[in-house]
Coordinates of N, CA, C and O in Angstrom, one line a residue:
M569 N 77.2 162.7 107.4 CA 76.2 164.3 107.1 C 76.5 164.0 105.7 O 77.2 164.0 104.7
K570 N 74.9 163.6 105.0 CA 74.9 163.4 104.3 C 74.9 164.4 103.4 O 74.4 166.0 103.6
E571 N 74.9 164.9 101.9 CA 75.0 165.7 101.0 C 73.8 165.9 100.4 O 72.4 164.8 100.2
L572 N 73.2 167.0 99.9 CA 71.8 167.1 99.7 C 71.5 167.5 98.7 O 72.9 168.0 97.8
R573 N 70.3 166.7 98.1 CA 70.3 166.0 96.9 C 69.2 166.8 96.4 O 68.5 167.2 96.5
I574 N 69.7 167.3 95.0 CA 69.1 168.5 93.7 C 67.9 167.6 93.5 O 66.8 168.7 93.6
R575 N 67.4 166.3 93.3 CA 66.8 165.5 93.6 C 65.4 165.6 94.6 O 63.6 166.0 93.9
V576 N 66.1 165.2 95.3 CA 64.4 166.3 96.5 C 64.5 167.4 96.8 O 63.0 167.7 96.7
L577 N 65.3 168.1 96.2 CA 64.7 169.3 96.2 C 63.8 169.9 95.1 O 63.0 170.6 95.7
A578 N 64.1 168.9 94.1 CA 63.0 169.4 92.7 C 61.7 168.8 93.0 O 61.1 169.2 92.9
G579 N 61.5 167.1 93.9 CA 60.4 166.7 94.4 C 59.6 167.7 95.8 O 58.6 167.9 95.1
V580 N 60.2 167.6 96.2 CA 59.7 168.8 97.4 C 59.5 170.5 96.3 O 58.0 170.5 96.8
F581 N 59.8 170.9 95.3 CA 59.5 172.1 94.4 C 58.0 171.2 94.1 O 57.6 172.0 94.1
V582 N 58.3 170.1 93.4 CA 57.0 170.2 92.3 C 56.0 169.7 92.9 O 54.7 170.2 93.0
V583 N 56.1 168.7 94.4 CA 55.0 168.3 95.1 C 54.5 169.5 95.5 O 52.8 169.7 95.6
A584 N 55.2 170.3 96.3 CA 54.5 172.0 97.3 C 53.7 172.6 96.0 O 52.6 173.0 95.7
G585 N 54.0 172.7 94.5 CA 53.2 173.3 93.0 C 52.0 172.8 93.2 O 51.4 173.2 92.8
V586 N 52.1 171.2 93.3 CA 50.9 170.5 92.8 C 50.2 171.5 93.5 O 48.8 171.3 93.5
L587 N 50.1 170.6 95.1 CA 49.4 170.7 96.1 C 49.0 172.0 96.8 O 47.6 172.2 96.4
S588 N 49.4 172.9 96.4 CA 49.2 174.9 96.5 C 48.5 175.2 95.1 O 47.5 175.6 94.7
W589 N 49.0 174.3 93.5 CA 47.8 174.7 92.8 C 46.7 174.6 93.0 O 45.8 175.5 93.0
A590 N 46.6 173.4 93.3 CA 45.6 172.7 93.8 C 44.7 173.2 94.4 O 43.2 173.6 94.5
G591 N 44.9 173.7 95.5 CA 44.3 174.8 97.4 C 43.9 175.6 96.2 O 42.9 176.0 96.5
A592 N 45.5 176.6 95.6 CA 44.6 178.0 94.9 C 43.0 178.1 94.4 O 42.1 179.1 94.3
R593 N 43.4 176.7 93.5 CA 41.8 176.5 92.3 C 40.8 176.1 93.4 O 39.2 177.0 93.2
L594 N 40.8 175.0 94.3 CA 39.8 174.9 95.4 C 39.5 176.3 96.6 O 38.4 176.4 96.7
W595 N 40.6 177.0 96.5 CA 40.2 178.4 97.8 C 39.6 179.1 97.2 O 38.4 179.3 97.1
N596 N 40.0 179.8 95.2 CA 39.4 180.4 94.5 C 37.7 179.7 94.6 O 37.2 181.3 94.4
A597 N 38.3 179.1 94.6 CA 36.4 178.5 94.1 C 35.0 178.6 95.2 O 34.0 179.1 95.0
V598 N 36.1 178.1 96.7 CA 34.9 178.8 97.8 C 34.6 180.1 97.9 O 33.5 180.5 98.4
G599 N 36.0 180.8 97.6 CA 35.7 182.8 98.2 C 36.6 183.1 97.8 O 37.7 182.6 96.7
T600 N 38.1 184.1 98.4 CA 38.9 184.6 97.7 C 39.8 183.8 98.0 O 40.5 184.0 99.3
L601 N 41.1 183.9 97.4 CA 42.5 183.6 97.9 C 43.1 184.5 98.2 O 43.2 185.4 97.9
P602 N 43.6 183.7 99.1 CA 44.6 184.6 100.3 C 46.4 185.8 98.9 O 46.1 185.0 98.1
S603 N 46.5 186.2 99.5 CA 47.3 187.3 98.3 C 49.4 186.7 99.3 O 48.7 186.3 100.0
V604 N 49.8 186.9 97.6 CA 51.2 186.6 98.3 C 51.9 187.7 98.6 O 51.9 189.1 98.1
P605 N 52.2 188.3 100.1 CA 53.2 189.0 100.6 C 54.1 189.6 99.7 O 55.1 188.7 98.9
V606 N 54.5 190.8 100.1 CA 55.0 190.8 99.0 C 56.5 190.5 100.2 O 57.5 191.0 99.0
A607 N 56.9 190.1 101.3 CA 57.7 189.9 102.2 C 58.5 189.0 101.0 O 59.8 188.3 101.6
A608 N 57.4 188.2 101.0 CA 58.2 186.9 100.7 C 59.3 186.6 99.9 O 60.0 186.1 100.5
P609 N 58.9 187.5 98.5 CA 60.7 187.7 98.2 C 61.6 188.3 98.4 O 63.1 188.1 98.8
I610 N 61.4 189.2 99.5 CA 61.8 190.1 100.2 C 63.0 189.4 100.9 O 64.5 189.2 101.4
V611 N 61.9 188.7 102.2 CA 63.1 187.7 102.7 C 63.9 186.3 102.1 O 65.0 186.2 102.9
L612 N 63.4 185.5 101.3 CA 64.0 184.5 100.5 C 65.0 185.4 100.0 O 66.2 184.9 100.2
A613 N 65.2 186.4 99.3 CA 67.1 187.3 99.0 C 67.8 187.3 100.4 O 68.5 187.2 100.2
L614 N 66.9 187.8 101.5 CA 68.1 187.9 102.6 C 68.9 186.4 103.1 O 69.9 186.8 103.1
I615 N 68.4 185.5 103.2 CA 69.0 184.3 103.3 C 69.3 184.0 102.8 O 70.7 183.8 102.7
A616 N 69.4 183.9 101.6 CA 70.1 184.1 100.2 C 72.0 184.0 100.3 O 73.1 184.1 100.4
V617 N 71.3 186.3 100.2 CA 72.6 186.4 100.9 C 73.4 186.5 102.0 O 74.4 186.3 102.3
V618 N 72.5 186.0 103.4 CA 73.6 185.6 104.4 C 74.0 184.3 104.1 O 75.1 184.3 104.4
L619 N 73.7 183.4 103.8 CA 74.1 182.1 103.3 C 75.6 182.2 102.5 O 76.4 181.7 102.4
L620 N 75.3 183.5 101.2 CA 76.3 183.4 100.4 C 77.4 184.1 101.0 O 78.7 183.8 100.7
S621 N 77.1 185.2 101.5 CA 78.3 185.5 103.0 C 78.5 184.8 103.6 O 80.5 185.0 103.7
T622 N 78.1 183.7 104.1 CA 78.3 183.1 104.9 C 79.9 181.7 104.5 O 80.8 181.3 105.3
A623 N 79.1 181.6 103.2 CA 80.2 180.1 102.1 C 81.2 181.0 101.5 O 81.8 180.5 101.8
L624 N 81.3 182.0 101.2 CA 82.5 183.3 100.5 C 83.4 183.4 101.9 O 84.7 183.2 101.8
S625 N 82.8 184.4 103.6 CA 83.7 183.8 104.3 C 84.7 182.4 104.7 O 85.5 183.2 104.5
L626 N 84.0 181.9 105.0 CA 84.2 179.8 104.7 C 85.1 180.1 104.1 O 86.6 179.3 103.9
R627 N 85.1 179.9 102.9 CA 86.2 179.9 101.7 C 87.0 181.1 101.6 O 88.1 180.7 101.5
A628 N 87.7 182.5 102.0 CA 88.3 183.0 103.0 C 89.2 182.3 103.5 O 90.5 182.1 103.0
R629 N 88.6 182.3 104.4 CA 89.0 181.7 106.0 C 89.7 180.5 105.5 O 90.9 180.1 105.9
L630 N 89.0 179.3 104.8 CA 89.8 178.0 104.7 C 91.5 178.4 103.8 O 92.2 177.2 103.7
K631 N 90.8 179.1 102.4 CA 91.5 179.9 101.9 C 93.2 180.2 102.4 O 94.6 179.7 101.9
A632 N 93.2 180.5 102.9 CA 93.9 181.5 104.6 C 95.0 180.4 105.0 O 96.0 180.4 104.8
Q633 N 93.6 179.2 105.6 CA 94.6 178.0 106.4 C 95.7 177.1 106.0 O 96.3 177.1 105.9
R634 N 95.2 176.9 104.4 CA 95.6 176.1 103.7 C 97.1 176.6 103.5 O 98.1 175.5 103.5
E635 N 97.1 178.5 103.2 CA 98.6 178.7 102.6 C 98.8 179.2 104.0 O 99.7 179.3 102.9
R636 N 98.7 178.9 105.0 CA 99.7 178.8 106.2 C 99.7 180.3 106.2 O 101.0 180.5 106.4
R637 N 98.9 181.3 105.9 CA 99.0 183.0 105.9 C 99.5 182.7 107.1 O 99.0 182.6 108.4
P638 N 100.2 184.0 107.9 CA 100.4 184.3 108.7 C 99.5 184.9 109.7 O 98.5 186.0 109.1
G639 N 98.8 184.7 111.0 CA 97.3 185.9 111.6 C 96.3 184.5 110.8 O 95.4 185.5 110.9
A640 N 95.7 183.5 110.2 CA 95.2 183.3 109.2 C 94.1 182.8 110.4 O 94.8 181.6 111.0
K641 N 93.0 183.3 110.0 CA 92.4 182.7 111.6 C 91.7 181.3 111.1 O 91.0 181.1 109.8
G642 N 91.6 179.9 111.8 CA 90.7 179.2 111.8 C 89.8 178.7 111.5 O 88.4 179.3 112.1
V643 N 88.3 177.7 111.1 CA 88.0 177.1 110.9 C 87.7 176.1 112.1 O 87.6 175.4 111.8
D644 N 86.5 176.4 112.3 CA 86.0 175.9 113.8 C 84.9 174.8 113.0 O 84.0 175.1 112.8
P645 N 85.7 173.7 113.1 CA 84.4 171.9 112.6 C 82.7 172.6 112.9 O 82.5 171.9 111.4
L646 N 83.1 172.7 114.3 CA 81.6 172.8 114.4 C 81.0 173.5 114.1 O 79.9 173.7 114.1
M647 N 81.0 174.7 113.4 CA 81.2 176.4 113.2 C 80.6 175.9 111.5 O 80.1 176.0 111.2
A648 N 81.5 174.7 111.0 CA 81.0 174.7 109.8 C 80.2 174.0 108.9 O 79.4 173.9 108.2
A649 N 79.8 172.4 110.1 CA 79.2 171.6 110.6 C 77.8 172.2 110.6 O 76.4 172.2 110.3
R650 N 77.9 173.5 111.4 CA 76.7 174.1 112.0 C 76.2 175.4 110.5 O 74.7 174.8 110.2
A651 N 77.2 175.7 109.9 CA 76.6 176.2 108.8 C 75.9 175.5 107.1 O 75.0 176.0 107.1
V652 N 77.0 173.6 107.6 CA 76.3 173.7 106.3 C 74.6 173.4 106.9 O 74.0 172.9 105.7
V653 N 74.2 172.5 108.4 CA 72.7 172.5 108.3 C 72.0 173.2 108.5 O 70.9 173.3 108.0
F654 N 72.8 175.0 108.8 CA 71.9 175.7 108.5 C 71.2 176.1 107.4 O 70.4 175.6 106.3
G655 N 72.6 176.0 105.7 CA 71.9 175.7 104.5 C 70.9 174.1 104.7 O 70.3 174.9 103.1
Q656 N 71.5 173.8 104.8 CA 70.7 172.4 104.1 C 68.9 172.5 104.6 O 68.2 172.6 103.7
A657 N 69.2 172.9 105.6 CA 67.6 173.6 106.2 C 67.2 174.6 105.7 O 65.5 174.7 104.7
S658 N 67.5 175.9 105.1 CA 67.1 176.9 104.3 C 66.9 176.3 103.1 O 65.5 176.4 102.6
A659 N 67.7 175.7 101.9 CA 67.4 174.9 101.1 C 65.9 174.4 101.2 O 65.3 174.1 100.0
L660 N 65.4 173.3 102.1 CA 64.4 172.2 101.7 C 63.5 173.7 101.7 O 62.8 173.2 101.8
V661 N 63.9 174.3 103.1 CA 62.3 175.0 103.2 C 62.8 176.2 101.7 O 60.7 175.9 102.0
A662 N 63.2 176.5 101.4 CA 62.9 177.3 100.4 C 62.3 176.7 99.0 O 61.6 176.8 98.1
A663 N 62.8 175.2 98.8 CA 62.0 174.8 97.8 C 60.6 174.7 98.4 O 60.2 174.2 97.1
L664 N 60.3 173.8 99.5 CA 58.9 174.2 99.7 C 58.2 175.5 99.5 O 56.9 175.0 98.7
V665 N 59.2 176.5 100.1 CA 58.1 177.6 100.3 C 58.0 178.3 98.1 O 56.8 178.9 98.2
A666 N 59.0 178.3 97.9 CA 59.7 178.5 96.5 C 58.2 178.1 95.7 O 57.1 178.1 94.8
G667 N 58.2 176.5 95.5 CA 56.9 175.5 95.1 C 55.2 176.0 95.5 O 54.9 176.2 94.3
M668 N 55.8 176.2 96.5 CA 53.9 176.9 97.4 C 53.8 178.1 96.1 O 52.2 178.0 95.6
Y669 N 54.6 179.2 96.3 CA 54.7 180.4 95.5 C 54.5 179.6 94.0 O 54.3 180.8 93.2
G670 N 55.0 179.0 93.5 CA 55.6 178.7 92.0 C 53.8 178.0 91.9 O 52.6 178.2 90.5
G671 N 53.7 177.3 92.8 CA 51.7 176.6 92.6 C 50.7 177.8 92.2 O 50.0 178.1 91.5
T672 N 50.6 178.8 93.6 CA 49.7 179.7 93.4 C 50.3 179.9 92.2 O 49.0 181.0 91.3
G673 N 51.4 180.8 91.9 CA 52.1 182.0 90.8 C 51.1 181.1 89.3 O 50.6 182.1 88.5
V674 N 51.3 180.1 89.1 CA 50.5 179.0 88.4 C 48.9 179.8 88.6 O 48.8 180.2 86.7
F675 N 48.4 178.7 89.3 CA 47.5 179.8 89.6 C 46.9 180.7 88.8 O 45.4 181.1 87.8
L676 N 47.6 181.7 89.2 CA 47.4 183.7 88.9 C 47.1 183.5 87.4 O 47.3 185.3 87.2
L677 N 48.4 182.7 86.6 CA 48.1 183.1 85.2 C 47.0 183.5 84.9 O 47.0 184.0 83.3
E678 N 46.0 182.7 85.3 CA 44.7 183.0 84.8 C 44.1 184.1 84.9 O 42.8 184.4 84.4
L679 N 44.6 184.9 86.1 CA 44.1 185.8 86.5 C 44.2 186.9 85.6 O 44.3 187.6 86.7
L680 N 45.3 187.6 85.1 CA 46.0 188.2 84.7 C 45.6 189.7 84.1 O 45.8 190.3 84.5
D681 N 44.1 189.3 84.1 CA 43.3 190.0 84.0 C 42.9 191.2 84.9 O 42.3 192.7 84.7
L682 N 42.7 190.9 85.9 CA 42.9 191.8 87.3 C 43.8 192.5 87.7 O 45.0 191.8 87.6
P683 N 44.3 194.0 88.2 CA 45.4 194.2 88.6 C 46.4 194.0 89.7 O 47.2 193.3 89.6
T684 N 45.4 193.9 90.5 CA 45.6 193.3 92.2 C 46.3 191.2 92.1 O 47.2 191.0 92.2
R685 N 45.4 190.7 91.4 CA 46.4 189.5 90.4 C 47.9 189.0 90.1 O 48.6 188.7 89.6
R686 N 47.8 189.9 89.4 CA 49.0 190.7 88.3 C 49.6 191.0 89.0 O 51.1 189.9 88.8
D687 N 49.4 191.4 90.1 CA 50.7 192.2 91.4 C 51.0 190.9 91.9 O 52.6 190.7 92.3
Q688 N 50.0 189.7 92.1 CA 49.8 188.5 93.2 C 51.0 187.9 92.7 O 52.0 187.1 93.2
A689 N 51.0 187.8 90.8 CA 51.5 186.4 90.5 C 53.0 187.2 90.0 O 54.0 186.2 89.9
L690 N 53.5 188.6 90.1 CA 54.6 188.6 90.5 C 55.6 188.6 91.2 O 56.6 188.3 91.0
Y691 N 54.4 188.9 92.6 CA 55.3 188.7 93.8 C 55.8 186.8 94.0 O 57.0 186.5 94.6
A692 N 55.0 185.6 93.7 CA 55.1 184.9 93.5 C 56.3 184.8 92.5 O 56.3 183.5 93.0
A693 N 56.1 185.1 91.2 CA 57.2 185.0 90.5 C 58.3 185.5 91.3 O 59.5 184.1 91.4
F694 N 58.8 186.5 91.9 CA 59.9 187.0 92.4 C 60.3 186.3 93.5 O 61.9 185.6 94.0
S695 N 59.5 185.4 94.4 CA 59.5 184.4 95.0 C 60.3 182.8 94.9 O 61.2 182.6 95.5
V696 N 59.5 182.7 93.7 CA 60.4 181.3 93.2 C 61.8 181.5 92.9 O 62.5 180.8 92.5
V697 N 61.7 183.2 92.1 CA 63.5 183.1 91.7 C 64.5 183.2 93.1 O 65.3 182.5 93.2
A698 N 63.7 184.2 93.9 CA 64.4 184.2 95.4 C 64.9 182.9 96.2 O 66.1 182.8 96.2
G699 N 63.7 181.9 95.7 CA 63.3 180.8 96.7 C 64.6 179.8 95.7 O 66.5 178.7 96.5
I700 N 65.3 179.7 94.6 CA 65.5 179.6 94.1 C 67.5 179.6 94.0 O 68.4 179.3 93.8
A701 N 67.7 181.2 94.2 CA 69.0 181.5 95.0 C 69.4 181.2 96.5 O 70.8 180.5 96.3
V702 N 68.1 180.7 97.4 CA 68.9 180.3 98.6 C 69.0 178.7 98.2 O 69.8 178.8 98.9
I703 N 67.9 178.0 97.7 CA 69.2 176.5 96.8 C 70.4 176.7 96.8 O 70.8 175.7 96.9
A704 N 70.8 177.5 95.3 CA 71.5 177.7 95.0 C 73.0 178.2 96.0 O 73.9 178.0 96.0
A705 N 72.1 179.1 96.7 CA 73.4 179.7 97.9 C 73.5 178.7 98.9 O 75.0 178.4 99.3
A706 N 73.0 178.0 99.3 CA 73.3 176.8 100.0 C 74.3 175.4 99.6 O 74.5 174.8 99.9
M707 N 74.0 175.1 98.1 CA 75.3 173.9 98.1 C 75.8 174.6 97.0 O 76.8 174.6 97.7
F708 N 76.6 175.5 97.2 CA 77.7 176.2 97.2 C 78.3 176.4 98.9 O 79.6 176.4 98.9
L709 N 77.2 177.0 99.8 CA 78.2 176.7 101.2 C 78.6 175.6 101.1 O 79.7 175.5 101.9
E710 N 77.3 174.1 101.1 CA 77.7 172.7 101.5 C 78.9 172.8 100.3 O 80.3 171.9 101.2
R711 N 79.3 173.0 99.4 CA 80.2 172.8 98.8 C 81.7 173.1 99.4 O 83.0 171.9 99.2
V712 N 81.5 174.3 99.4 CA 82.5 175.1 100.4 C 83.2 174.1 101.8 O 84.8 174.1 101.5
C713 N 82.5 173.8 101.8 CA 82.6 173.2 103.2 C 83.2 171.7 103.4 O 82.7 171.2 104.3
K714 N 82.9 171.3 102.6 CA 83.4 169.7 101.9 C 84.9 169.4 102.1 O 85.6 170.0 102.1
L715 N 85.0 168.0 103.3 CA 86.0 168.0 103.4 C 86.7 167.7 101.7 O 86.3 166.9 101.3
P716 N 88.2 167.6 101.8 CA 88.7 167.0 100.2 C 88.9 165.4 100.5 O 89.0 164.7 102.2
E717 N 89.3 164.3 99.4 CA 89.2 163.4 99.5 C 90.5 162.4 100.0 O 91.4 163.7 100.8
D718 N 90.2 161.5 100.8 CA 90.9 161.1 102.5 C 91.1 159.4 102.2 O 90.1 158.9 102.0
D719 N 92.0 159.5 101.1 CA 92.9 157.9 100.3 C 92.8 157.2 101.7 O 92.5 155.8 101.8
D720 N 93.5 157.9 102.4 CA 94.1 156.8 103.7 C 92.6 155.9 104.2 O 92.8 154.6 105.0
N721 N 91.9 156.3 104.0 CA 90.5 155.9 105.2 C 89.5 155.3 104.6 O 88.5 155.1 104.9
N722 N 89.4 154.7 102.9 CA 89.2 154.3 101.9 C 87.8 154.3 101.9 O 87.3 153.8 102.0
H723 N 87.6 156.4 101.7 CA 86.2 156.8 101.8 C 86.3 157.1 99.8 O 87.1 156.9 99.6
S724 N 84.9 156.4 99.7 CA 84.2 156.0 98.5 C 84.2 158.1 98.1 O 84.3 157.9 96.7
G725 N 84.1 158.9 98.0 CA 84.1 160.3 98.1 C 84.2 161.3 99.1 O 84.7 161.0 100.4
A726 N 84.5 162.9 98.4 CA 84.2 163.4 99.7 C 83.3 163.3 100.6 O 82.3 162.8 99.7
E727 N 83.5 164.4 102.2 CA 82.1 164.2 102.5 C 82.2 164.9 103.3 O 83.3 166.3 103.5
P728 N 81.6 165.7 103.5 CA 81.2 167.2 104.4 C 81.3 167.7 105.7 O 81.8 165.9 105.9
V729 N 81.2 168.1 105.7 CA 82.5 168.6 107.2 C 80.9 167.8 109.0 O 80.2 167.7 108.1
A730 N 81.5 167.8 109.6 CA 80.9 166.7 110.7 C 80.3 165.5 110.6 O 80.0 164.9 110.4

């Protein structure tokens, strides 16, 4: 399984942001701009919490397993691989969504004199912050599930589980 690269996520964020900014300008010129939902930052924050709690749980279980504590519950490799895939998918979607709301938020900076657009810009900013939190939690989860280096098999570095 390949590691998630920050460059890929940053590229998705920037491309989505530029396209969203251009789309918002076009949409506003034609008619009314759709609003940024209040639920967007809340949903992204919940995903970040789920990813972080999964990573912390797996880290504690792996530590107990390494220390050979009696009654330590092991980590199923398939479950760890699924968690990593969920984290990677969440990070990619969060980069896309955060870029989209970031581009819309940049466009809305021109319209801050209107109270409704000011609220929309605030929701967009919170969505970007929550999207970054999802990406950070996904990267932490991936790091927790990474296998230690294995010199016997001549691997060039550590690899994620699976």
